[in-house]
mmCIF file of C-alpha atoms in Angstrom:
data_model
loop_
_atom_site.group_PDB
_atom_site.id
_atom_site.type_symbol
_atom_site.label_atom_id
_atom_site.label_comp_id
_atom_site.label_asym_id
_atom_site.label_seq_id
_atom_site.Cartn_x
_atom_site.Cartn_y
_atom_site.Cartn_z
ATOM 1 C CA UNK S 1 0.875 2.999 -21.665
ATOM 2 C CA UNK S 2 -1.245 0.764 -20.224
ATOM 3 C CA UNK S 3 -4.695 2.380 -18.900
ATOM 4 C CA UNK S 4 -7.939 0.159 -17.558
ATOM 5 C CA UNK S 5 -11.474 2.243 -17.358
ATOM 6 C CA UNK S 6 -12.949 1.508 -14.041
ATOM 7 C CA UNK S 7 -15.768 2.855 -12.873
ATOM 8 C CA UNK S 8 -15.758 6.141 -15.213
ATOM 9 C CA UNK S 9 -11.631 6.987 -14.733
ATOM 10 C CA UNK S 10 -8.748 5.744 -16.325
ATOM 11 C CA UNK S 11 -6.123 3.661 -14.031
ATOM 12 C CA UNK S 12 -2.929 3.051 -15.064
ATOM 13 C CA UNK S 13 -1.407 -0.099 -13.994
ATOM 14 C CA UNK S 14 1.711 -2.172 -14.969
ATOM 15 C CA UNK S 15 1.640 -5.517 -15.656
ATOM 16 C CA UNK S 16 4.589 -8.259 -15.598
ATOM 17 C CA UNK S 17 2.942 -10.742 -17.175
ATOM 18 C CA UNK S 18 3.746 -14.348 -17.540
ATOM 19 C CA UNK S 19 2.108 -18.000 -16.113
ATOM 20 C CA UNK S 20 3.026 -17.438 -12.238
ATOM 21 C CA UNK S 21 0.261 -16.223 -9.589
ATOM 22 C CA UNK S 22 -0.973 -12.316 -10.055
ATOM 23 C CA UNK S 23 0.344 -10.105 -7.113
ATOM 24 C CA UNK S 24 -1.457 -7.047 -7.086
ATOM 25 C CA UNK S 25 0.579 -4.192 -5.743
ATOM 26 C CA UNK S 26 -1.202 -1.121 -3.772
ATOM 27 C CA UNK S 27 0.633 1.924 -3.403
ATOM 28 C CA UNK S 28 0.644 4.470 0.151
ATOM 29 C CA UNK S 29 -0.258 8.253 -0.259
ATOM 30 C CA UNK S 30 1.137 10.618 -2.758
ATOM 31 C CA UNK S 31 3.504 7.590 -4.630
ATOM 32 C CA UNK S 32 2.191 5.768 -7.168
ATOM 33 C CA UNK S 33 2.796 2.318 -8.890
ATOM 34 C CA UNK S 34 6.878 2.939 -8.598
ATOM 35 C CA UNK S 35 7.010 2.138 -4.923
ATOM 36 C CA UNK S 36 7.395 -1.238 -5.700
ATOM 37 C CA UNK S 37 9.780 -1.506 -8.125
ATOM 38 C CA UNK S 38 12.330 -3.213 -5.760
ATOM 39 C CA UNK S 39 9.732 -5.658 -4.837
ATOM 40 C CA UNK S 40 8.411 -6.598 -8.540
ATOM 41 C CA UNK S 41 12.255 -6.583 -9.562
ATOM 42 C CA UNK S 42 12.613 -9.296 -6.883
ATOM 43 C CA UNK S 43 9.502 -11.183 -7.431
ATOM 44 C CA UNK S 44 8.480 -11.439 -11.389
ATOM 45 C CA UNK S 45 10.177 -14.246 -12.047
ATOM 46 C CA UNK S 46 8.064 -16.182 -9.962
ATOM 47 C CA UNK S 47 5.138 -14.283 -10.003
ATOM 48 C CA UNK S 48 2.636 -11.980 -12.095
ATOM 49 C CA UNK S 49 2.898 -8.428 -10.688
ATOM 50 C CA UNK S 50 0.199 -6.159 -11.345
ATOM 51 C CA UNK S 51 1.117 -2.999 -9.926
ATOM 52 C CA UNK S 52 -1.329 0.194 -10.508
ATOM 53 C CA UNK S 53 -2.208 4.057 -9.206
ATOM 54 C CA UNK S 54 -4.906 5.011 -7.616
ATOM 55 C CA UNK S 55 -7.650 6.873 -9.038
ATOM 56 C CA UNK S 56 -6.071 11.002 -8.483
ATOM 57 C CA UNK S 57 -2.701 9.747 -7.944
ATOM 58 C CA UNK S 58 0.595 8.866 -10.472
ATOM 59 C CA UNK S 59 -0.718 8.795 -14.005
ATOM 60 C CA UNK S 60 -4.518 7.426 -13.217
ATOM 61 C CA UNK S 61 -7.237 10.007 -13.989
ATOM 62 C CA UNK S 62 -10.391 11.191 -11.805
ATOM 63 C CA UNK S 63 -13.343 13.457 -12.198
ATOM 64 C CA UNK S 64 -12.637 17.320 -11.119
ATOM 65 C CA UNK S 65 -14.435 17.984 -7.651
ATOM 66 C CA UNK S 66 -14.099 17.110 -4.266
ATOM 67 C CA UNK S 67 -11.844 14.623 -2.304
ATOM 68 C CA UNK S 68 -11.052 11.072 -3.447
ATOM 69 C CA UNK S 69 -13.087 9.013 -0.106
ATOM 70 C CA UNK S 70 -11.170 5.910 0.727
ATOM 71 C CA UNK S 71 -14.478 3.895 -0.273
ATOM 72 C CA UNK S 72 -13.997 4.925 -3.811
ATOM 73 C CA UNK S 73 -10.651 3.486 -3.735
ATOM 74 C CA UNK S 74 -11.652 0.116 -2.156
ATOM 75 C CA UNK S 75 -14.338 -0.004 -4.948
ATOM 76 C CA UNK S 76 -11.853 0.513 -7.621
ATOM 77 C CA UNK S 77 -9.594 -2.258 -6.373
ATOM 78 C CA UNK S 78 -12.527 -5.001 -6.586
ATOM 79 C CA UNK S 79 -13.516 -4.013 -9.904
ATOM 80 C CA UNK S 80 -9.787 -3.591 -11.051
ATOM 81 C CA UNK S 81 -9.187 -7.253 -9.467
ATOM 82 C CA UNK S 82 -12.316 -8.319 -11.165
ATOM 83 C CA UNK S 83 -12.124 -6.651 -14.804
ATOM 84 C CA UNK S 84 -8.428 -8.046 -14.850
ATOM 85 C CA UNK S 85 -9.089 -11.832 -14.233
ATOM 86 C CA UNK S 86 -6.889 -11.763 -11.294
ATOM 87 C CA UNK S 87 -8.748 -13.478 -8.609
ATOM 88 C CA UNK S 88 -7.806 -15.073 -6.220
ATOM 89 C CA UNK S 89 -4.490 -13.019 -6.281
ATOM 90 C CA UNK S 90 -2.107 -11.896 -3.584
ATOM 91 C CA UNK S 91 -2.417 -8.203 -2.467
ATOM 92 C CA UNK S 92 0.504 -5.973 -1.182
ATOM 93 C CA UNK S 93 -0.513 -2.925 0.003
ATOM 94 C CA UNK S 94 1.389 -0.619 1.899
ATOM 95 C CA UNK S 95 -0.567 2.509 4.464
ATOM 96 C CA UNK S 96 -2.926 3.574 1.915
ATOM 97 C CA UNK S 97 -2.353 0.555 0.012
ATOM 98 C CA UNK S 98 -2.944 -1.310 2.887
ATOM 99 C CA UNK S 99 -6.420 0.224 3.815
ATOM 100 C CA UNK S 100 -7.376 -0.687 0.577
ATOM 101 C CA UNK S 101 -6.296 -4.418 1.021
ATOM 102 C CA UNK S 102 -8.053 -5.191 4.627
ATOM 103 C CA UNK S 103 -11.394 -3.593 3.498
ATOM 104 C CA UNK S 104 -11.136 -5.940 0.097
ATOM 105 C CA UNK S 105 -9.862 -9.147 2.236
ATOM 106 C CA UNK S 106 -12.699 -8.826 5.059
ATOM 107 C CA UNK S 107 -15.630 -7.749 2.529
ATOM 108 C CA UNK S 108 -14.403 -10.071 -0.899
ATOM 109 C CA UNK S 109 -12.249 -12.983 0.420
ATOM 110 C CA UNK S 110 -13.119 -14.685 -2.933
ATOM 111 C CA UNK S 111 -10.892 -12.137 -4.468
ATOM 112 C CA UNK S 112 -7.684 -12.752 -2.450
ATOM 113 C CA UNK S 113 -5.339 -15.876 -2.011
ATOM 114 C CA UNK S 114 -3.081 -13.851 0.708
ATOM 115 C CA UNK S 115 -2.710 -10.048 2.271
ATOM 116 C CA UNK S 116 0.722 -8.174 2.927
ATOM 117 C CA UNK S 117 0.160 -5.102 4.943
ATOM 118 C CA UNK S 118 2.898 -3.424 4.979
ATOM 119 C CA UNK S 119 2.953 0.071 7.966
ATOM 120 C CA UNK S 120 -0.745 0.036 8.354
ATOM 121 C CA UNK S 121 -3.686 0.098 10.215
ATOM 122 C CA UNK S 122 -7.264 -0.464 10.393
ATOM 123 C CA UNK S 123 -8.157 2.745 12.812
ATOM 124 C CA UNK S 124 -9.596 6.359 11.476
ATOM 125 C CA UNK S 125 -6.936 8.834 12.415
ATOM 126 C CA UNK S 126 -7.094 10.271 16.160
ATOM 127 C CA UNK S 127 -7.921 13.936 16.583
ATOM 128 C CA UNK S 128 -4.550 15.233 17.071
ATOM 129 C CA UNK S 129 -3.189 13.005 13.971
ATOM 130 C CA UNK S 130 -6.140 14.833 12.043
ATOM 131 C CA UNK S 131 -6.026 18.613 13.109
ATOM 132 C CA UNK S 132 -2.140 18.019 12.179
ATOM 133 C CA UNK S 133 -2.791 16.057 8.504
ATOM 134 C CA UNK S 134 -5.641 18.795 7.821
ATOM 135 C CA UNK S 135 -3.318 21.361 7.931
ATOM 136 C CA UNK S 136 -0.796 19.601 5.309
ATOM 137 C CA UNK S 137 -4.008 18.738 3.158
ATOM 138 C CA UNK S 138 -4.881 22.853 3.547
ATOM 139 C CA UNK S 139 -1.217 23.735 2.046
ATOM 140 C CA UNK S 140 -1.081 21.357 -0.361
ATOM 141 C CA UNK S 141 -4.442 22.835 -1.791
ATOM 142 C CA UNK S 142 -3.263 26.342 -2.103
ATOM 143 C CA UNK S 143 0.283 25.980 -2.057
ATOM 144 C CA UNK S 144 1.506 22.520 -3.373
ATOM 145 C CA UNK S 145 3.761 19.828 -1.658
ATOM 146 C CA UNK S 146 6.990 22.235 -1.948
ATOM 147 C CA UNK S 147 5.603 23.999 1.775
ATOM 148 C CA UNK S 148 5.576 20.806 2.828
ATOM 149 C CA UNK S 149 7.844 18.385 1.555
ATOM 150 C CA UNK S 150 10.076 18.308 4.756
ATOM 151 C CA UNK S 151 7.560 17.574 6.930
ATOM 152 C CA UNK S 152 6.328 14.776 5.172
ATOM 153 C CA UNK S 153 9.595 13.432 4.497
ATOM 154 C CA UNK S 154 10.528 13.737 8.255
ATOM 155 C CA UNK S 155 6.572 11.772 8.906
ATOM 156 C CA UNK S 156 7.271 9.051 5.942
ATOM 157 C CA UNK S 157 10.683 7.943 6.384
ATOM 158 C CA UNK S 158 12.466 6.497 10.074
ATOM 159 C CA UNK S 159 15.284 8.657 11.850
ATOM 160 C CA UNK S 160 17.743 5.441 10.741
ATOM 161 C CA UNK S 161 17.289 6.104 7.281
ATOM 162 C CA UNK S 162 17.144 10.309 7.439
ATOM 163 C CA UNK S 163 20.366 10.760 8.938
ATOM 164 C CA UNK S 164 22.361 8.222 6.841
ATOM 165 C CA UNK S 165 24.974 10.252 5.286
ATOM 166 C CA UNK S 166 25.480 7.558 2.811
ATOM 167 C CA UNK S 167 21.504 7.910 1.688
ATOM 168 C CA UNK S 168 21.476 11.201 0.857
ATOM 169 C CA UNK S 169 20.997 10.816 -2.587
ATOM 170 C CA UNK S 170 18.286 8.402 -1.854
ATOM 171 C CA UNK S 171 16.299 11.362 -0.121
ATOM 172 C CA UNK S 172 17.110 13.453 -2.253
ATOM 173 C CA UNK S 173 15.636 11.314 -5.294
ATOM 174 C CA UNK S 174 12.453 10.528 -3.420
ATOM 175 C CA UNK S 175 12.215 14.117 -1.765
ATOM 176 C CA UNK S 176 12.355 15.181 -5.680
ATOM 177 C CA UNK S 177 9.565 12.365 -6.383
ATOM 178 C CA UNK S 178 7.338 13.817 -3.864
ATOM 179 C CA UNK S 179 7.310 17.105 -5.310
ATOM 180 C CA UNK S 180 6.192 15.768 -8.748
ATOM 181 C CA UNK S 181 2.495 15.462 -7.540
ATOM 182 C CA UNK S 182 0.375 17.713 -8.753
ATOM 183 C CA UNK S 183 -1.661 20.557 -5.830
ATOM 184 C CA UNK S 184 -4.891 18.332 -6.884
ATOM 185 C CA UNK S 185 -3.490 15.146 -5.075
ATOM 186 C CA UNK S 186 -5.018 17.020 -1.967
ATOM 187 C CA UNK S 187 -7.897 15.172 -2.494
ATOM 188 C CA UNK S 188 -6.599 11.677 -1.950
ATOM 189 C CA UNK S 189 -4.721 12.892 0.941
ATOM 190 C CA UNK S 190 -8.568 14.288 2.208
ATOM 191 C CA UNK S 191 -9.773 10.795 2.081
ATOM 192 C CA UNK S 192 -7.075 9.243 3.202
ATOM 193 C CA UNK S 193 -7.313 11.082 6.634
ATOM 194 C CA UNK S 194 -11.315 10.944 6.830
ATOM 195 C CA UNK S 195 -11.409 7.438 6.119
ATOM 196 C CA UNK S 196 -13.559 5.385 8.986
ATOM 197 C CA UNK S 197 -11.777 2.549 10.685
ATOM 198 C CA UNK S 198 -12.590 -1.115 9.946
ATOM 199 C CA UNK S 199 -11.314 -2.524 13.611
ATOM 200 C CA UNK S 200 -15.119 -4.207 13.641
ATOM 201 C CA UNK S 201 -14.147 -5.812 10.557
ATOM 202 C CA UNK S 202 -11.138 -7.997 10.990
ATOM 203 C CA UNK S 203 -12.649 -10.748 12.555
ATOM 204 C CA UNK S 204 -13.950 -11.456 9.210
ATOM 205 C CA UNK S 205 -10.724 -11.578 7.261
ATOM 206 C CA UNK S 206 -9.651 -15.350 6.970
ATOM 207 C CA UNK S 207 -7.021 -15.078 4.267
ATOM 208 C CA UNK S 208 -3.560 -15.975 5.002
ATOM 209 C CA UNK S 209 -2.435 -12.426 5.721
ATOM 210 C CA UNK S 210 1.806 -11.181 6.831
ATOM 211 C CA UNK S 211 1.840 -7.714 8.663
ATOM 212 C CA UNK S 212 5.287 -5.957 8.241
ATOM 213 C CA UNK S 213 6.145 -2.987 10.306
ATOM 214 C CA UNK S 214 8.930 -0.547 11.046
ATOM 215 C CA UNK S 215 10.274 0.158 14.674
ATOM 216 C CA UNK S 216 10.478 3.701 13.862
ATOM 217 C CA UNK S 217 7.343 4.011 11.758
ATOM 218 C CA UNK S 218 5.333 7.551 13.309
ATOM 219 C CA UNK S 219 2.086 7.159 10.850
ATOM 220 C CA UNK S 220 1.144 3.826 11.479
ATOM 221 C CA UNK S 221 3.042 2.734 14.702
ATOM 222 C CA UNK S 222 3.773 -0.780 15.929
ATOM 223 C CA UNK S 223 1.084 -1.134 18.441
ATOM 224 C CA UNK S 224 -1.270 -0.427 15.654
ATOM 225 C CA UNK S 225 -0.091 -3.578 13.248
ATOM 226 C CA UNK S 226 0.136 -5.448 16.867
ATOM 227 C CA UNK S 227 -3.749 -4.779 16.795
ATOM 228 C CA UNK S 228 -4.033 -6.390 13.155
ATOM 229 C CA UNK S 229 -2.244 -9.088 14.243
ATOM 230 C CA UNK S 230 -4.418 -9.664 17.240
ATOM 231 C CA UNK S 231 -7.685 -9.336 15.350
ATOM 232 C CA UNK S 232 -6.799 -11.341 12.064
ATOM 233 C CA UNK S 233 -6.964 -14.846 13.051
ATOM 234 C CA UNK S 234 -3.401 -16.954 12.023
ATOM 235 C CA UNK S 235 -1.736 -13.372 10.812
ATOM 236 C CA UNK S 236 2.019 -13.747 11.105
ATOM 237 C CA UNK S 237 3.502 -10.290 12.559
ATOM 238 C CA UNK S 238 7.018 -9.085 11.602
ATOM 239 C CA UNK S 239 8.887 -5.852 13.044
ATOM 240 C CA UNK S 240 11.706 -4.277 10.822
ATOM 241 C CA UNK S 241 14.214 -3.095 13.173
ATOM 242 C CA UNK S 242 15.540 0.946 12.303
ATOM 243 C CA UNK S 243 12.901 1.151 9.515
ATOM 244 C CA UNK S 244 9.912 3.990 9.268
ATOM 245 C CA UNK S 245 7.054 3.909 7.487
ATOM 246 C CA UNK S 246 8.054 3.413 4.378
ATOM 247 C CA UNK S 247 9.622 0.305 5.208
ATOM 248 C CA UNK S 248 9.618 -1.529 1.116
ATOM 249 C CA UNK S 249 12.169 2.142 0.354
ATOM 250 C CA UNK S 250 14.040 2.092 3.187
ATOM 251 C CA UNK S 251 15.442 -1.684 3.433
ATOM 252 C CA UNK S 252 13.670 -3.420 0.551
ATOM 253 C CA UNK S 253 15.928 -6.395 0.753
ATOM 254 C CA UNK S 254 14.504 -7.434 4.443
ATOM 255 C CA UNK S 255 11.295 -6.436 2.953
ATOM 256 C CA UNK S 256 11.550 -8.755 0.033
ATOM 257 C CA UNK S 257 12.798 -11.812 2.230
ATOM 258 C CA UNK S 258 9.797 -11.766 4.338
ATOM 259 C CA UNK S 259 7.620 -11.491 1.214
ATOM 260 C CA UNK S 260 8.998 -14.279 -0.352
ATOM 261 C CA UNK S 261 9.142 -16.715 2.713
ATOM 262 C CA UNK S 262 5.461 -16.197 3.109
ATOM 263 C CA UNK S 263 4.384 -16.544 -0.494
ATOM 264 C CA UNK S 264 6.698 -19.709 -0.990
ATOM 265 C CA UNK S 265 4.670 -20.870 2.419
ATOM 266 C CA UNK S 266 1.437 -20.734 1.643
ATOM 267 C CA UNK S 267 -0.231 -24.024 1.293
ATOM 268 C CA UNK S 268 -1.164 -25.146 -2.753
ATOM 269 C CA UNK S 269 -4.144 -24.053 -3.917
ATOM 270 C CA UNK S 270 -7.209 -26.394 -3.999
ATOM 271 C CA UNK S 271 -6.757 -27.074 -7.806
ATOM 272 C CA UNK S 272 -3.127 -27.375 -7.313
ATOM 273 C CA UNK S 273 -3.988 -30.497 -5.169
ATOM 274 C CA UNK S 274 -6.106 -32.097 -7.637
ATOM 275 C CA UNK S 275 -3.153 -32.010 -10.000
ATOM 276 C CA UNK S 276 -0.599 -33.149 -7.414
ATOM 277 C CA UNK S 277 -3.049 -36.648 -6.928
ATOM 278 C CA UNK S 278 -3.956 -37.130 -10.468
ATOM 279 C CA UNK S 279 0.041 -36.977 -11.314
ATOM 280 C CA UNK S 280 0.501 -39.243 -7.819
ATOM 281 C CA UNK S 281 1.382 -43.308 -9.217
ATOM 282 C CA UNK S 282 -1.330 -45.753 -8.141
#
């Protein structure tokens, strides 16, 4: 299996391969690389897709202690980007995934040729969003996910998708993946809800950047990817009708669409100009 040391842990990551642009894939709280298996399935044979866990999450290692700050994580993305060769490569990142993405596109735009935010936000959690997550953080110390499990699913996933008698194996199967995280995960979850928000900072993000969001996402609601569209100058804003947070599970195919018809948009790179005129007839 494939494992990268960064910054004293081991991440795991899953590579692709092949000539096409690298699409580094960022995965939301207590999933791991997997989430995006619909999307890489759709998109590796036009692209590289580099898809890895967080440090204390899936199969990627971190140092016994306290909680996993979101800083750390951020860190570990530019040096993962970096050690890889990657740059400038797209950057999907969904909640978590996505907190990790704005911080690296507003602080190391060198690293990035285009953000996809998928059911995110740049704001710290309010109050009453934190006394609530605290408490699941709390149980999941002492108790594990299986306390839980319900509630999250109920948080994660839109009311389209939960009472879909035809999807009940779906829930099922990801209700099932949920429970395979280990008590420790608590500690990413403790960073993910003490994170600080980086509204201040998205005035500085100038990469080509899509913001996809469910109708029926609870976590990271509309209004709050209406903000990042707002703030991030040229950002192109689609909302997934019946879709909750986890909007890539729920209807991957409208989620792959919109990927691809921004990717294929982007303009060429500058080196891809160069050869377009040098292969141009006099």
């Amino acid at each position: 299996m494939p494992f990268l040391t960064i910054r004293g842990v081991q991440l795991y990551y899953e590579d692709t391969g092949g000539p096409g642009e690298p699409i580094v894939f960022s995965h939301g709280l207590l999933w791991n690389s997997n989430l995006y298996s619909r999307q890489i399935e759709a998109l590796k044979g036009r692209y590289r897709c580099i898809a890895y866990d967080h440090r204390g999450q899936g199969r990627s290692t971190a140092p016994p202690g306290k909680g996993i700050d979101l800083r750390t994580v951020y860190e570990d993305a530019v040096a993962f980007i970096q050690a890889l060769g990657l740059a400038p490569c797209h950057f999907v990142g969904l909640s978590m995934g996505g907190f990790v993405g704005l911080r690296v596109a507003a602080r190391h735009p060198e690293l990035l040729r285009s953000l996809t935010l998928l059911d995110t936000s740049a704001c710290s959690e309010s109050l009453w969003n934190l006394s609530r997550y605290w408490l699941l953080t709390a149980t999941t110390h002492w108790l594990g996910l299986r306390p839980v499990v319900d509630r999250l699913m109920s948080i994660y996933f839109g009311q389209t998708f939960m009472k879909d008698p035809a999807r009940a194996a779906e829930r099922e199967e990801l209700r099932r993946q949920l429970l395979q995280n280990p008590r420790d995960v608590w500690r990413a979850m403790q960073g993910v809800i003490t994170r600080r928000g980086v509204t201040e900072e998205l005035s500085r993000i100038s990469t080509p950047t899509l913001i996809l969001v469910g109708e029926e996402d609870v976590v990271t609601r509309p209004e709050m990817a209406e903000t990042l569209h707002t703030r991030i100058q040229g950002s192109r804003l689609v909302l997934l009708p019946h879709v909750g947070h986890m909007s890539n599970l729920e209807q991957p195919e409208l989620v792959n669409r919109a990927i691809h018809r921004f990717l294929s948009g982007l303009a060429p790179r500058q080196e891809e100009f160069g050869v377009m005129a040098s292969a141009a007839p006099p």
